[in-house]
Amino acid sequence: MLKNIRIALWVAVAVALVGVGALLWHADRQEQAAAFKPEFSLPDEAGTIYTAADFRGKHVLVFFGFTNCPDICPTTMAEVAQVMDDLGPEAAEVQPVFISVDPVRDRESGLGEYLEAFHPSILGLAGDEAATQAAVGSFKVFGERHEDASAPGGYTMSHSSSLYLLGPRGDWLRQFEYGTPADDITADLKERL
Amino acid sequence: MLKSTAAALVLATILPASAFAECVEVTQGNITVSAAWSRATIGTERPAVFYVTIRNDGGSDERLVGIETPVADMPMLHESVMENGAARMSHVDQIVIAPIDAVSLEPGGYHGMLMDLQTELVEGTTFPVTLLFEKSGPVTIDTAVLPLRAREAACEEAL
Ligand SMILES: [Cu+2]
């Protein structure tokens, strides 16, 4: 009998230790996530420089892409446009940003007009090579040029295809992988707004 | 009164029919091609896209080996591939359609890449695309130009 109680107590101790460990690990993870504030400093078509700090107070939905991409990029921008429509008045608290990973070509072909056709709220940014790579690096994402004879202009880009969500203090909140339905993104945002 | 009721009845019949119109379908031999659509473009500088569904009712593999269209001088079969969360498009020589199976060129996968666009694609119009099959030969289908924001075909597939 006494032995059974002793075993039960040891089990309780083990459960408590695992619980505390999990709590500590969780707190640590949250702290790490809270500490991650991706930065960018890039111009729109008119030359106005925007940084992550300009959108404090808003949730920011960031996508890295290029407009010579007729498949993944328009599909994702169409989802973003749907999200902005479905948010209704709360859309004012969300800023979608398209960062070009092919900035020279995108500036030439008119990035603003292209994004406007999806939704007037989407801000297109296209900087120089260094500023673009700095943004890509800060988000810990990917955007790289590949020479390819079967692509327009002889090259194409590989780029991270998720949408990245920054919170009102510029902290990284989460990513939505390519193909996440607009309804899921809208529901997630509505819970936060 | 009777007139407006009649008009309402007609509308009630037409509206659902047009909202869920059946896709244009072209059959040649064992191959049926349907739900061909594209997105409107702004000008001709950027490549356009071509999506379609292909059904193979035959007893052996069929292969789509290329596409042709008067709206683009350099049409090509492409595939979007994801590697470690990064997307990239690459050229594919052929798309295999297994017997009694269907393959869709659709967002995030296979697509026709219409480069060297010769004309702006205007929403609400159509343009022909000819699919070149290894066994069944060329099959031409009218492709619907949907809004830039479209995410899928605007018709019901008769699969
Ligand atoms: Cu492509």
CSV table of C-alpha atoms in Angstrom, one decimal, chain A residues 67-72 74-75 78-79 81-82 85 108-110 113-114 117-119 142 146 148-152 156-161 178 182, chain B residues 39 42 45-49 51 74 76 78-80 82 84-91 106-115 148-151:
chain,number,residue,atom,x,y,z
A,67,THR,CA,5.2,40.1,-62.0
A,68,ASN,CA,6.6,37.9,-64.8
A,69,CYS,CA,5.2,35.0,-62.8
A,70,PRO,CA,1.8,34.2,-64.3
A,71,ASP,CA,0.9,31.3,-62.0
A,72,ILE,CA,1.9,31.5,-58.3
A,74,PRO,CA,-1.4,36.2,-59.4
A,75,THR,CA,-3.0,33.3,-57.5
A,78,ALA,CA,-6.0,37.1,-55.9
A,79,GLU,CA,-6.3,35.4,-52.4
A,81,ALA,CA,-7.5,40.7,-52.7
A,82,GLN,CA,-10.3,38.4,-51.6
A,85,ASP,CA,-12.7,42.4,-49.6
A,108,GLU,CA,9.9,49.0,-66.0
A,109,SER,CA,6.6,47.1,-66.6
A,110,GLY,CA,4.6,49.0,-64.0
A,113,GLU,CA,-0.7,49.4,-62.1
A,114,TYR,CA,-0.4,45.6,-62.0
A,117,ALA,CA,-5.7,45.5,-60.8
A,118,PHE,CA,-5.9,43.0,-57.9
A,119,HIS,CA,-6.8,45.3,-55.1
A,142,PHE,CA,14.5,33.3,-50.4
A,146,HIS,CA,18.1,31.6,-62.4
A,148,ASP,CA,16.7,30.0,-68.0
A,149,ALA,CA,16.3,30.0,-71.8
A,150,SER,CA,12.7,28.9,-71.5
A,151,ALA,CA,11.7,32.0,-69.5
A,152,PRO,CA,10.9,35.5,-70.7
A,156,THR,CA,13.3,33.5,-64.0
A,157,MET,CA,13.2,33.9,-60.2
A,158,SER,CA,12.7,31.3,-57.5
A,159,HIS,CA,11.1,32.9,-54.5
A,160,SER,CA,9.5,32.0,-51.1
A,161,SER,CA,5.9,31.6,-51.9
A,178,TYR,CA,1.0,29.0,-50.7
A,182,ALA,CA,-8.6,33.2,-48.5
B,39,ARG,CA,-6.3,35.6,-66.8
B,42,ILE,CA,-2.3,44.5,-68.7
B,45,GLU,CA,4.8,42.8,-71.6
B,46,ARG,CA,4.2,40.1,-69.1
B,47,PRO,CA,3.6,36.4,-70.0
B,48,ALA,CA,0.0,35.2,-69.8
B,49,VAL,CA,-1.2,31.8,-68.4
B,51,TYR,CA,-5.1,26.4,-67.7
B,74,MET,CA,6.4,31.6,-77.5
B,76,MET,CA,5.4,26.6,-73.5
B,78,HIS,CA,5.6,24.9,-67.6
B,79,GLU,CA,5.3,23.5,-64.1
B,80,SER,CA,5.5,25.5,-60.8
B,82,MET,CA,8.0,24.1,-54.6
B,84,ASN,CA,11.8,24.1,-49.3
B,85,GLY,CA,9.0,26.7,-49.4
B,86,ALA,CA,10.4,28.4,-52.5
B,87,ALA,CA,8.5,28.4,-55.8
B,88,ARG,CA,10.0,28.2,-59.2
B,89,MET,CA,8.7,27.6,-62.7
B,90,SER,CA,10.4,25.2,-65.1
B,91,HIS,CA,9.8,24.0,-68.6
B,106,GLU,CA,-4.2,24.6,-62.7
B,107,PRO,CA,-2.8,27.2,-60.4
B,108,GLY,CA,0.3,26.0,-58.5
B,109,GLY,CA,1.0,23.1,-60.8
B,110,TYR,CA,1.2,22.7,-64.6
B,111,HIS,CA,0.4,25.7,-66.7
B,112,GLY,CA,0.7,26.9,-70.3
B,113,MET,CA,3.1,29.9,-70.2
B,114,LEU,CA,2.2,32.3,-73.0
B,115,MET,CA,5.4,34.3,-73.7
B,148,LEU,CA,-6.9,39.0,-63.3
B,149,ARG,CA,-8.2,38.0,-59.9
B,150,ALA,CA,-9.7,34.7,-61.0
B,151,ARG,CA,-8.6,31.6,-59.1
